[in-house]
């Protein structure tokens, strides 16, 4: 097993990539090819991506693929075409592997909700409701507050007030009837 080259990766390719076809074209090594054609190839990579950093990564990947195939490439006059094809294939593979979070479908996944109510209108309604509740007799008001604002059951309300469940039912029914007839709450219906 041979030890890894001590210099840059591209410099290690110069001894392995020498050949008669290479020297006649003017690229005696992979590193000389990259030095000579790198800026042109980087412009090509930039045209394939929106981000300059992604373009540099794309070019680096394509050049790594070219380096692996350097000895198999017979016609070094076609190196630019080989690297461009590697750029395009790599970019296409990246595009295909990307995660797609949105899918086209015939119907919307969530129904269009009702518009959020205006906080000012909610406050007006809240105030009107409290004014209407305050108009109720003390006993009915206490039962409505315990049942609907404190969310107690009829049995719990009866126990808190020391009355029967039937008394709570009838008193709450009469109180709700009065609230329905309150003129301030008419627009709510």
Short mmCIF file of C-alpha atoms in Angstrom, two decimals:
data_model
loop_
_atom_site.label_atom_id
_atom_site.label_comp_id
_atom_site.label_asym_id
_atom_site.label_seq_id
_atom_site.Cartn_x
_atom_site.Cartn_y
_atom_site.Cartn_z
CA UNK A 1 0.00 0.00 0.00
CA UNK A 2 1.39 3.38 -0.96
CA UNK A 3 1.31 6.28 1.48
CA UNK A 4 -0.97 9.21 0.67
CA UNK A 5 0.66 12.16 -1.09
CA UNK A 6 2.09 14.74 1.27
CA UNK A 7 1.17 17.78 -0.85
CA UNK A 8 -2.17 19.01 -2.12
CA UNK A 9 -4.55 16.45 -3.59
CA UNK A 10 -4.30 17.93 -7.08
CA UNK A 11 -0.50 17.86 -7.04
CA UNK A 12 -0.56 14.12 -6.31
CA UNK A 13 -2.47 13.61 -9.55
CA UNK A 14 0.26 15.07 -11.70
CA UNK A 15 2.42 11.92 -11.66
CA UNK A 16 -0.50 9.54 -12.21
CA UNK A 17 -2.14 11.60 -14.95
CA UNK A 18 0.79 12.10 -17.29
CA UNK A 19 0.23 10.69 -20.74
CA UNK A 20 1.06 11.47 -24.34
CA UNK A 21 -2.39 12.88 -25.14
CA UNK A 22 -2.26 15.18 -22.13
CA UNK A 23 1.07 16.77 -22.93
CA UNK A 24 0.04 17.58 -26.50
CA UNK A 25 -3.06 19.52 -25.37
CA UNK A 26 -1.19 21.56 -22.77
CA UNK A 27 -2.55 20.06 -19.53
CA UNK A 28 0.26 17.87 -18.24
CA UNK A 29 -1.60 17.36 -14.95
CA UNK A 30 -4.99 17.65 -13.38
CA UNK A 31 -3.82 20.56 -11.23
CA UNK A 32 -2.62 22.49 -14.28
CA UNK A 33 -6.02 21.94 -15.91
CA UNK A 34 -7.83 23.22 -12.80
CA UNK A 35 -5.55 26.27 -12.59
CA UNK A 36 -6.11 27.11 -16.24
CA UNK A 37 -9.84 26.39 -16.57
CA UNK A 38 -11.08 26.86 -12.97
CA UNK A 39 -12.47 30.39 -13.39
CA UNK A 40 -14.41 29.44 -16.54
CA UNK A 41 -15.81 26.33 -14.89
CA UNK A 42 -16.76 28.31 -11.78
CA UNK A 43 -18.81 30.68 -13.96
CA UNK A 44 -20.61 27.66 -15.37
CA UNK A 45 -21.29 26.35 -11.86
CA UNK A 46 -22.59 29.76 -10.79
CA UNK A 47 -25.05 29.72 -13.66
CA UNK A 48 -26.47 26.45 -12.29
CA UNK A 49 -27.01 27.65 -8.71
CA UNK A 50 -28.33 30.77 -7.06
CA UNK A 51 -25.75 30.83 -4.26
CA UNK A 52 -22.02 31.44 -4.99
CA UNK A 53 -21.03 29.13 -2.12
CA UNK A 54 -23.19 26.35 -3.54
CA UNK A 55 -21.54 26.94 -6.93
CA UNK A 56 -18.09 26.44 -5.41
CA UNK A 57 -19.24 23.22 -3.73
CA UNK A 58 -20.78 22.03 -6.98
CA UNK A 59 -17.57 22.70 -8.90
CA UNK A 60 -15.51 20.98 -6.22
CA UNK A 61 -17.69 17.87 -6.47
CA UNK A 62 -17.52 17.84 -10.27
CA UNK A 63 -13.73 18.27 -10.20
CA UNK A 64 -13.44 15.42 -7.71
CA UNK A 65 -15.35 13.20 -10.14
CA UNK A 66 -13.10 14.37 -12.97
CA UNK A 67 -9.99 13.65 -10.93
CA UNK A 68 -11.14 10.08 -10.31
CA UNK A 69 -11.69 9.59 -14.06
CA UNK A 70 -8.60 11.55 -15.19
CA UNK A 71 -6.68 8.52 -16.48
CA UNK A 72 -9.71 7.14 -18.34
CA UNK A 73 -10.36 10.33 -20.27
CA UNK A 74 -8.67 9.75 -23.60
CA UNK A 75 -9.40 13.02 -25.37
CA UNK A 76 -8.25 15.83 -23.11
CA UNK A 77 -9.55 18.38 -25.57
CA UNK A 78 -13.02 17.41 -24.31
CA UNK A 79 -12.21 17.99 -20.63
CA UNK A 80 -14.43 21.09 -20.38
CA UNK A 81 -17.37 19.14 -21.75
CA UNK A 82 -16.68 16.31 -19.31
CA UNK A 83 -16.56 18.68 -16.32
CA UNK A 84 -19.67 20.56 -17.50
CA UNK A 85 -21.56 17.27 -17.79
CA UNK A 86 -20.36 16.35 -14.27
CA UNK A 87 -21.57 19.77 -13.04
CA UNK A 88 -24.96 19.29 -14.62
CA UNK A 89 -25.38 15.70 -13.45
CA UNK A 90 -24.31 16.59 -9.90
CA UNK A 91 -26.69 19.55 -9.78
CA UNK A 92 -29.53 17.40 -11.11
CA UNK A 93 -28.83 14.75 -8.45
CA UNK A 94 -28.83 17.41 -5.73
CA UNK A 95 -32.09 18.81 -7.02
CA UNK A 96 -33.73 15.37 -7.06
CA UNK A 97 -32.57 14.57 -3.53
CA UNK A 98 -33.88 17.77 -1.99
CA UNK A 99 -36.74 17.42 0.43
CA UNK A 100 -40.08 18.58 -0.93
CA UNK A 101 -42.35 19.96 1.77
CA UNK A 102 -45.23 20.97 -0.46
CA UNK A 103 -47.37 18.71 -2.58
CA UNK A 104 -49.94 19.70 -5.15
CA UNK A 105 -53.43 18.47 -4.37
CA UNK A 106 -56.94 19.11 -5.56
CA UNK A 107 -58.27 20.47 -2.28
CA UNK A 108 -56.70 22.57 0.41
CA UNK A 109 -55.48 20.55 3.39
CA UNK A 110 -57.03 22.95 5.88
CA UNK A 111 -60.33 24.72 5.46
CA UNK A 112 -60.34 28.47 5.22
CA UNK A 113 -61.12 29.54 8.75
CA UNK A 114 -63.36 32.33 9.78
CA UNK A 115 -61.60 35.65 10.09
CA UNK A 116 -60.40 36.41 13.58
CA UNK A 117 -62.92 38.56 15.44
CA UNK A 118 -61.93 42.10 16.20
CA UNK A 119 -60.63 42.34 19.80
CA UNK A 120 -62.53 45.60 20.27
CA UNK A 121 -65.79 43.93 19.24
CA UNK A 122 -65.08 41.04 21.60
CA UNK A 123 -64.54 43.47 24.45
CA UNK A 124 -67.79 45.29 23.65
CA UNK A 125 -69.65 41.97 23.69
CA UNK A 126 -67.95 40.94 26.94
CA UNK A 127 -68.91 44.24 28.59
CA UNK A 128 -72.52 44.01 27.35
CA UNK A 129 -72.79 40.46 28.67
CA UNK A 130 -71.53 41.47 32.11
CA UNK A 131 -73.94 44.42 32.24
CA UNK A 132 -76.79 42.03 31.38
CA UNK A 133 -75.65 39.51 34.02
CA UNK A 134 -75.41 42.30 36.62
CA UNK A 135 -79.09 43.14 35.96
CA UNK A 136 -80.14 39.63 37.11
CA UNK A 137 -81.33 39.06 40.69
CA UNK A 138 -78.52 38.08 43.07
CA UNK A 139 -79.45 34.41 43.31
CA UNK A 140 -79.85 33.93 39.54
CA UNK A 141 -76.64 35.89 38.89
CA UNK A 142 -74.73 33.64 41.33
CA UNK A 143 -76.04 30.50 39.62
CA UNK A 144 -75.22 31.77 36.10
CA UNK A 145 -71.70 32.76 37.16
CA UNK A 146 -71.05 29.40 38.86
CA UNK A 147 -72.52 27.38 35.97
CA UNK A 148 -71.12 29.23 32.96
CA UNK A 149 -68.17 31.33 34.10
CA UNK A 150 -66.80 28.94 36.72
CA UNK A 151 -67.91 25.91 34.66
CA UNK A 152 -69.39 24.00 37.60
CA UNK A 153 -71.96 21.27 37.09
CA UNK A 154 -75.54 21.66 38.30
CA UNK A 155 -74.81 19.40 41.27
CA UNK A 156 -71.68 21.37 42.21
CA UNK A 157 -73.56 24.68 41.91
CA UNK A 158 -76.36 23.33 44.11
CA UNK A 159 -73.84 22.16 46.69
CA UNK A 160 -71.99 25.51 46.75
CA UNK A 161 -75.22 27.49 47.16
CA UNK A 162 -76.90 24.98 49.48
CA UNK A 163 -79.97 24.47 47.26
CA UNK A 164 -81.41 21.55 45.33
CA UNK A 165 -80.41 20.66 41.78
CA UNK A 166 -83.97 21.41 40.62
CA UNK A 167 -83.72 24.94 42.04
CA UNK A 168 -80.46 25.49 40.10
CA UNK A 169 -82.05 24.20 36.87
CA UNK A 170 -85.14 26.39 37.13
CA UNK A 171 -83.27 29.52 38.27
CA UNK A 172 -80.66 29.21 35.49
CA UNK A 173 -83.42 28.64 32.93
CA UNK A 174 -85.21 31.83 34.02
CA UNK A 175 -81.91 33.77 34.02
CA UNK A 176 -81.05 32.64 30.47
CA UNK A 177 -84.54 33.72 29.36
CA UNK A 178 -83.93 37.20 30.77
CA UNK A 179 -80.52 37.37 29.07
CA UNK A 180 -82.08 36.41 25.73
CA UNK A 181 -84.54 39.29 26.08
CA UNK A 182 -81.91 41.88 27.05
CA UNK A 183 -81.89 44.64 24.38
CA UNK A 184 -78.08 45.13 24.64
CA UNK A 185 -77.52 41.50 23.57
CA UNK A 186 -80.01 41.55 20.67
CA UNK A 187 -77.37 42.17 17.92
CA UNK A 188 -75.44 39.08 19.09
CA UNK A 189 -78.20 36.67 18.11
#
